[in-house]
Amino acid sequence: MKIDLDPENIQVAMDMWRKATDMEIPLAPELRSHFFTRRGSILEGFVKTANNWIMLLNGCDATGDDLVTLDALRKEITVFKSWAESGIDELAKLAAEVNSGKG
C-alpha cells in the first residue's frame, strides 16, 4: 500500500493548537475562556493525538528525501507531545500548591 502524507497538514495543526492553547494568537473571548478553563483536558487530548500519530508513523516507511521528512515529522510530534505533557505537569503542580495553601 502506498500512502501520500502531507506533513505540513500535521505541522500546521500542531502549531495552531499550541498557539491557541498558550493564547499566543488572537482569540474570541469565548474561545479564550474555553482554552483557559479546559486547558488540562485539551492537553490530554493532544497527548493522545500525538501518541496516535506516532503509532501510525512508526508503521510507515519512506525512501530518499521522504525518509528525512518522515523522521523530522516524528521528532516534531514528539516535541509537541512533550510540550503537552509538560503543560499537564505544570497544572498538577499548580493544583498541588493551591490545595496545600501555598497558591
mmCIF file of C-alpha atoms in Angstrom:
data_model
loop_
_atom_site.group_PDB
_atom_site.id
_atom_site.type_symbol
_atom_site.label_atom_id
_atom_site.label_comp_id
_atom_site.label_asym_id
_atom_site.label_seq_id
_atom_site.Cartn_x
_atom_site.Cartn_y
_atom_site.Cartn_z
ATOM 1 C CA MET A 1 0.000 0.000 0.000
ATOM 2 C CA LYS A 2 1.269 3.471 -0.817
ATOM 3 C CA ILE A 3 0.122 6.469 1.177
ATOM 4 C CA ASP A 4 0.859 10.095 0.381
ATOM 5 C CA LEU A 5 1.215 12.138 3.549
ATOM 6 C CA ASP A 6 1.254 15.921 3.738
ATOM 7 C CA PRO A 7 3.486 16.644 6.762
ATOM 8 C CA GLU A 8 2.588 20.323 6.593
ATOM 9 C CA ASN A 9 -1.019 19.495 7.484
ATOM 10 C CA ILE A 10 0.092 17.929 10.778
ATOM 11 C CA GLN A 11 2.694 20.645 11.405
ATOM 12 C CA VAL A 12 0.159 23.446 10.937
ATOM 13 C CA ALA A 13 -2.332 21.706 13.228
ATOM 14 C CA MET A 14 0.260 21.303 15.994
ATOM 15 C CA ASP A 15 1.393 24.915 15.628
ATOM 16 C CA MET A 16 -2.118 26.356 15.731
ATOM 17 C CA TRP A 17 -3.219 24.130 18.617
ATOM 18 C CA ARG A 18 -0.154 25.098 20.612
ATOM 19 C CA LYS A 19 -0.536 28.823 19.915
ATOM 20 C CA ALA A 20 -4.253 28.759 20.717
ATOM 21 C CA THR A 21 -3.727 26.804 23.935
ATOM 22 C CA ASP A 22 -0.916 29.144 25.021
ATOM 23 C CA MET A 23 -3.083 32.100 23.931
ATOM 24 C CA GLU A 24 -0.376 33.379 21.593
ATOM 25 C CA ILE A 25 -2.862 34.219 18.850
ATOM 26 C CA PRO A 26 -5.931 36.449 18.951
ATOM 27 C CA LEU A 27 -8.968 34.507 20.123
ATOM 28 C CA ALA A 28 -12.575 35.491 20.679
ATOM 29 C CA PRO A 29 -13.348 35.894 24.401
ATOM 30 C CA GLU A 30 -15.462 32.732 24.491
ATOM 31 C CA LEU A 31 -12.595 30.749 22.946
ATOM 32 C CA ARG A 32 -10.086 32.229 25.400
ATOM 33 C CA SER A 33 -12.360 31.103 28.214
ATOM 34 C CA HIS A 34 -12.694 27.650 26.654
ATOM 35 C CA PHE A 35 -8.931 27.164 26.300
ATOM 36 C CA PHE A 36 -8.281 28.526 29.790
ATOM 37 C CA THR A 37 -10.888 26.517 31.690
ATOM 38 C CA ARG A 38 -10.337 23.300 29.752
ATOM 39 C CA ARG A 39 -6.559 23.509 29.373
ATOM 40 C CA GLY A 40 -5.939 20.204 31.171
ATOM 41 C CA SER A 41 -8.344 18.142 29.109
ATOM 42 C CA ILE A 42 -7.202 19.863 25.914
ATOM 43 C CA LEU A 43 -3.575 18.999 26.677
ATOM 44 C CA GLU A 44 -4.551 15.407 27.491
ATOM 45 C CA GLY A 45 -6.256 15.213 24.104
ATOM 46 C CA PHE A 46 -3.098 16.499 22.426
ATOM 47 C CA VAL A 47 -1.028 13.788 24.136
ATOM 48 C CA LYS A 48 -3.462 11.139 22.883
ATOM 49 C CA THR A 49 -3.414 12.597 19.377
ATOM 50 C CA ALA A 50 0.392 12.711 19.347
ATOM 51 C CA ASN A 51 0.556 9.099 20.545
ATOM 52 C CA ASN A 52 -1.787 8.057 17.742
ATOM 53 C CA TRP A 53 0.229 9.945 15.143
ATOM 54 C CA ILE A 54 3.464 8.402 16.453
ATOM 55 C CA MET A 55 1.963 4.915 16.347
ATOM 56 C CA LEU A 56 0.739 5.463 12.793
ATOM 57 C CA LEU A 57 4.010 6.941 11.553
ATOM 58 C CA ASN A 58 6.085 4.224 13.223
ATOM 59 C CA GLY A 59 4.324 1.784 10.912
ATOM 60 C CA CYS A 60 5.266 3.836 7.857
ATOM 61 C CA ASP A 61 8.386 3.742 5.745
ATOM 62 C CA ALA A 62 9.794 6.163 3.227
ATOM 63 C CA THR A 63 12.675 6.382 0.805
ATOM 64 C CA GLY A 64 15.165 9.067 -0.169
ATOM 65 C CA ASP A 65 14.365 12.594 0.953
ATOM 66 C CA ASP A 66 10.968 11.414 2.154
ATOM 67 C CA LEU A 67 12.716 9.380 4.869
ATOM 68 C CA VAL A 68 14.346 12.543 6.207
ATOM 69 C CA THR A 69 10.978 14.316 6.121
ATOM 70 C CA LEU A 70 9.244 11.425 7.897
ATOM 71 C CA ASP A 71 11.902 11.295 10.623
ATOM 72 C CA ALA A 72 11.672 15.066 11.102
ATOM 73 C CA LEU A 73 7.887 14.853 11.415
ATOM 74 C CA ARG A 74 8.176 12.105 14.021
ATOM 75 C CA LYS A 75 10.539 14.332 16.030
ATOM 76 C CA GLU A 76 8.218 17.333 15.740
ATOM 77 C CA ILE A 77 5.316 15.254 17.019
ATOM 78 C CA THR A 78 7.439 14.020 19.931
ATOM 79 C CA VAL A 79 8.297 17.637 20.825
ATOM 80 C CA PHE A 80 4.601 18.561 20.623
ATOM 81 C CA LYS A 81 3.721 15.641 22.892
ATOM 82 C CA SER A 82 6.422 16.681 25.390
ATOM 83 C CA TRP A 83 5.067 20.237 25.407
ATOM 84 C CA ALA A 84 1.555 18.955 26.175
ATOM 85 C CA GLU A 85 2.836 16.624 28.905
ATOM 86 C CA SER A 86 4.808 19.488 30.466
ATOM 87 C CA GLY A 87 1.665 21.601 30.478
ATOM 88 C CA ILE A 88 -0.226 18.838 32.273
ATOM 89 C CA ASP A 89 2.591 18.593 34.830
ATOM 90 C CA GLU A 90 2.509 22.371 35.384
ATOM 91 C CA LEU A 91 -1.227 22.261 36.023
ATOM 92 C CA ALA A 92 -0.764 19.420 38.515
ATOM 93 C CA LYS A 93 1.905 21.432 40.378
ATOM 94 C CA LEU A 94 -0.351 24.488 40.488
ATOM 95 C CA ALA A 95 -3.229 22.395 41.800
ATOM 96 C CA ALA A 96 -0.982 20.911 44.495
ATOM 97 C CA GLU A 97 0.160 24.392 45.546
ATOM 98 C CA VAL A 98 -3.395 25.691 45.715
ATOM 99 C CA ASN A 99 -4.552 22.643 47.665
ATOM 100 C CA SER A 100 -1.669 22.971 50.127
ATOM 101 C CA GLY A 101 -2.449 26.643 50.730
ATOM 102 C CA LYS A 102 0.696 27.975 49.020
ATOM 103 C CA GLY A 103 -1.104 29.327 45.962
#
